[in-house]
PDB file of C-alpha atoms in Angstrom:
ATOM      1  CA  TYR J   1      25.425  82.554  -0.833  1.00 73.00           C
ATOM      2  CA  LEU J   2      27.311  83.667  -3.847  1.00 74.00           C
ATOM      3  CA  THR J   3      26.472  87.117  -5.105  1.00 75.00           C
ATOM      4  CA  LEU J   4      27.427  88.196  -8.627  1.00 77.00           C
ATOM      5  CA  PRO J   5      26.446  91.822  -8.919  1.00 76.00           C
ATOM      6  CA  HIS J   6      25.402  92.954 -12.360  1.00 78.00           C
ATOM      7  CA  MET J   7      26.300  89.589 -13.853  1.00 82.00           C
ATOM      8  CA  SER J   8      22.873  87.782 -13.936  1.00 79.00           C
ATOM      9  CA  ARG J   9      21.940  89.092 -17.385  1.00 79.00           C
ATOM     10  CA  ALA J  10      25.393  88.342 -18.904  1.00 82.00           C
ATOM     11  CA  ILE J  11      25.303  84.773 -17.430  1.00 85.00           C
ATOM     12  CA  THR J  12      21.821  84.354 -18.837  1.00 83.00           C
ATOM     13  CA  VAL J  13      22.923  85.391 -22.369  1.00 83.00           C
ATOM     14  CA  VAL J  14      25.950  83.066 -22.226  1.00 89.00           C
ATOM     15  CA  ILE J  15      23.810  80.132 -21.123  1.00 88.00           C
ATOM     16  CA  LEU J  16      21.303  80.748 -23.902  1.00 85.00           C
ATOM     17  CA  ILE J  17      24.030  81.039 -26.583  1.00 87.00           C
ATOM     18  CA  GLN J  18      25.664  77.846 -25.297  1.00 90.00           C
ATOM     19  CA  THR J  19      22.338  76.069 -25.494  1.00 85.00           C
ATOM     20  CA  ILE J  20      21.900  77.121 -29.156  1.00 84.00           C
ATOM     21  CA  PHE J  21      25.457  75.893 -29.860  1.00 87.00           C
ATOM     22  CA  LEU J  22      24.740  72.492 -28.246  1.00 84.00           C
ATOM     23  CA  LEU J  23      21.728  72.129 -30.604  1.00 82.00           C
ATOM     24  CA  SER J  24      24.269  72.128 -33.523  1.00 83.00           C
ATOM     25  CA  VAL J  25      26.897  69.723 -32.105  1.00 87.00           C
ATOM     26  CA  TYR J  26      26.943  66.724 -34.426  1.00 87.00           C
ATOM     27  CA  ALA J  27      30.376  65.929 -35.775  1.00 88.00           C
ATOM     28  CA  GLU J  28      32.031  65.637 -32.418  1.00 89.00           C
ATOM     29  CA  ILE J  29      29.589  63.006 -31.300  1.00 89.00           C
ATOM     30  CA  LEU J  30      29.868  61.077 -34.503  1.00 90.00           C
ATOM     31  CA  VAL J  31      33.717  61.018 -34.469  1.00 92.00           C
ATOM     32  CA  THR J  32      34.219  60.413 -30.703  1.00 91.00           C
ATOM     33  CA  THR J  33      31.526  58.005 -29.560  1.00 92.00           C
ATOM     34  CA  ASN J  34      29.118  57.438 -32.498  1.00 89.00           C
ATOM     35  CA  GLY J  35      26.278  58.137 -30.079  1.00 84.00           C
ATOM     36  CA  GLY J  36      27.191  55.468 -27.576  1.00 86.00           C
ATOM     37  CA  PRO J  37      27.464  53.612 -25.371  1.00 89.00           C
ATOM     38  CA  GLY J  38      23.801  52.911 -26.003  1.00 87.00           C
ATOM     39  CA  TYR J  39      22.261  56.306 -26.419  1.00 86.00           C
ATOM     40  CA  ALA J  40      24.207  58.022 -23.663  1.00 89.00           C
ATOM     41  CA  SER J  41      25.894  60.752 -25.798  1.00 88.00           C
ATOM     42  CA  THR J  42      23.135  61.069 -28.426  1.00 90.00           C
ATOM     43  CA  ASN J  43      21.652  64.591 -28.865  1.00 89.00           C
ATOM     44  CA  LEU J  44      18.833  65.702 -31.105  1.00 90.00           C
ATOM     45  CA  PRO J  45      20.826  66.436 -34.289  1.00 90.00           C
ATOM     46  CA  PHE J  46      22.674  63.111 -34.061  1.00 92.00           C
ATOM     47  CA  LEU J  47      19.345  61.325 -33.466  1.00 92.00           C
ATOM     48  CA  VAL J  48      17.926  62.924 -36.601  1.00 94.00           C
ATOM     49  CA  TYR J  49      20.921  61.728 -38.567  1.00 93.00           C
ATOM     50  CA  GLN J  50      20.716  58.250 -37.124  1.00 93.00           C
ATOM     51  CA  LYS J  51      16.933  57.971 -37.877  1.00 95.00           C
ATOM     52  CA  ALA J  52      17.177  59.344 -41.379  1.00 96.00           C
ATOM     53  CA  LEU J  53      20.385  57.861 -42.861  1.00 95.00           C
ATOM     54  CA  LEU J  54      20.968  54.748 -40.782  1.00 93.00           C
ATOM     55  CA  GLU J  55      17.507  53.456 -39.999  1.00 95.00           C
ATOM     56  CA  PHE J  56      15.678  55.010 -42.955  1.00 96.00           C
ATOM     57  CA  LYS J  57      12.872  56.282 -40.715  1.00 97.00           C
ATOM     58  CA  ILE J  58      12.315  59.563 -42.609  1.00 97.00           C
ATOM     59  CA  GLY J  59       9.122  60.522 -40.671  1.00 97.00           C
ATOM     60  CA  GLN J  60      10.827  60.288 -37.310  1.00 97.00           C
ATOM     61  CA  ALA J  61      13.767  62.186 -38.533  1.00 96.00           C
ATOM     62  CA  SER J  62      11.563  64.930 -39.928  1.00 97.00           C
ATOM     63  CA  ALA J  63       9.723  65.134 -36.642  1.00 97.00           C
ATOM     64  CA  GLY J  64      13.021  65.435 -34.802  1.00 95.00           C
ATOM     65  CA  GLY J  65      14.164  68.177 -37.088  1.00 94.00           C
ATOM     66  CA  VAL J  66      10.937  70.210 -36.528  1.00 96.00           C
ATOM     67  CA  ILE J  67      11.407  69.781 -32.770  1.00 95.00           C
ATOM     68  CA  ALA J  68      15.081  70.989 -33.081  1.00 91.00           C
ATOM     69  CA  VAL J  69      13.991  74.087 -35.022  1.00 92.00           C
ATOM     70  CA  ILE J  70      11.241  74.808 -32.463  1.00 94.00           C
ATOM     71  CA  LEU J  71      13.692  74.468 -29.553  1.00 91.00           C
ATOM     72  CA  ALA J  72      16.252  76.694 -31.245  1.00 89.00           C
ATOM     73  CA  ASN J  73      13.547  79.362 -31.889  1.00 92.00           C
ATOM     74  CA  ILE J  74      12.416  79.269 -28.270  1.00 92.00           C
ATOM     75  CA  VAL J  75      16.001  79.663 -26.965  1.00 88.00           C
ATOM     76  CA  ALA J  76      16.664  82.373 -29.496  1.00 88.00           C
ATOM     77  CA  PHE J  77      13.570  84.234 -28.357  1.00 91.00           C
ATOM     78  CA  PHE J  78      14.753  84.283 -24.752  1.00 87.00           C
ATOM     79  CA  ALA J  79      18.183  85.227 -25.804  1.00 85.00           C
ATOM     80  CA  MET J  80      16.889  88.206 -27.728  1.00 86.00           C
ATOM     81  CA  ARG J  81      14.796  89.287 -24.719  1.00 86.00           C
ATOM     82  CA  ALA J  82      17.887  89.001 -22.481  1.00 81.00           C
ATOM     83  CA  VAL J  83      19.999  90.988 -24.902  1.00 79.00           C
ATOM     84  CA  GLY J  84      17.248  93.626 -25.208  1.00 81.00           C
ATOM     85  CA  LYS J  85      17.067  94.005 -21.431  1.00 75.00           C
ATOM     86  CA  ASN J  86      20.831  94.474 -21.351  1.00 67.00           C
ATOM     87  CA  LEU J  87      20.637  97.227 -23.992  1.00 70.00           C
ATOM     88  CA  ASP J  88      17.856  99.068 -22.084  1.00 65.00           C
ATOM     89  CA  LYS J  89      20.031  99.579 -19.022  1.00 62.00           C
TER      90      LYS J  89
END
């Protein structure tokens, strides 16, 4: 077993912050792979762009945007709880 004393909360905060960052990655996917091959490197922001501006499916793009905001808020909630626990100790 690997033991990381006093590191679990810091690791949790870093993972949550990186998750929020990954929800905003768009340009890198567009420039490098354009979402392909197939849909292998497509994430939610790129899918919203693809549905709205390339396929003109505005309803699906709006639903994807709402899901992205909800996911970001859930991750931010847990990040704030983890940071709050770090400040208490």
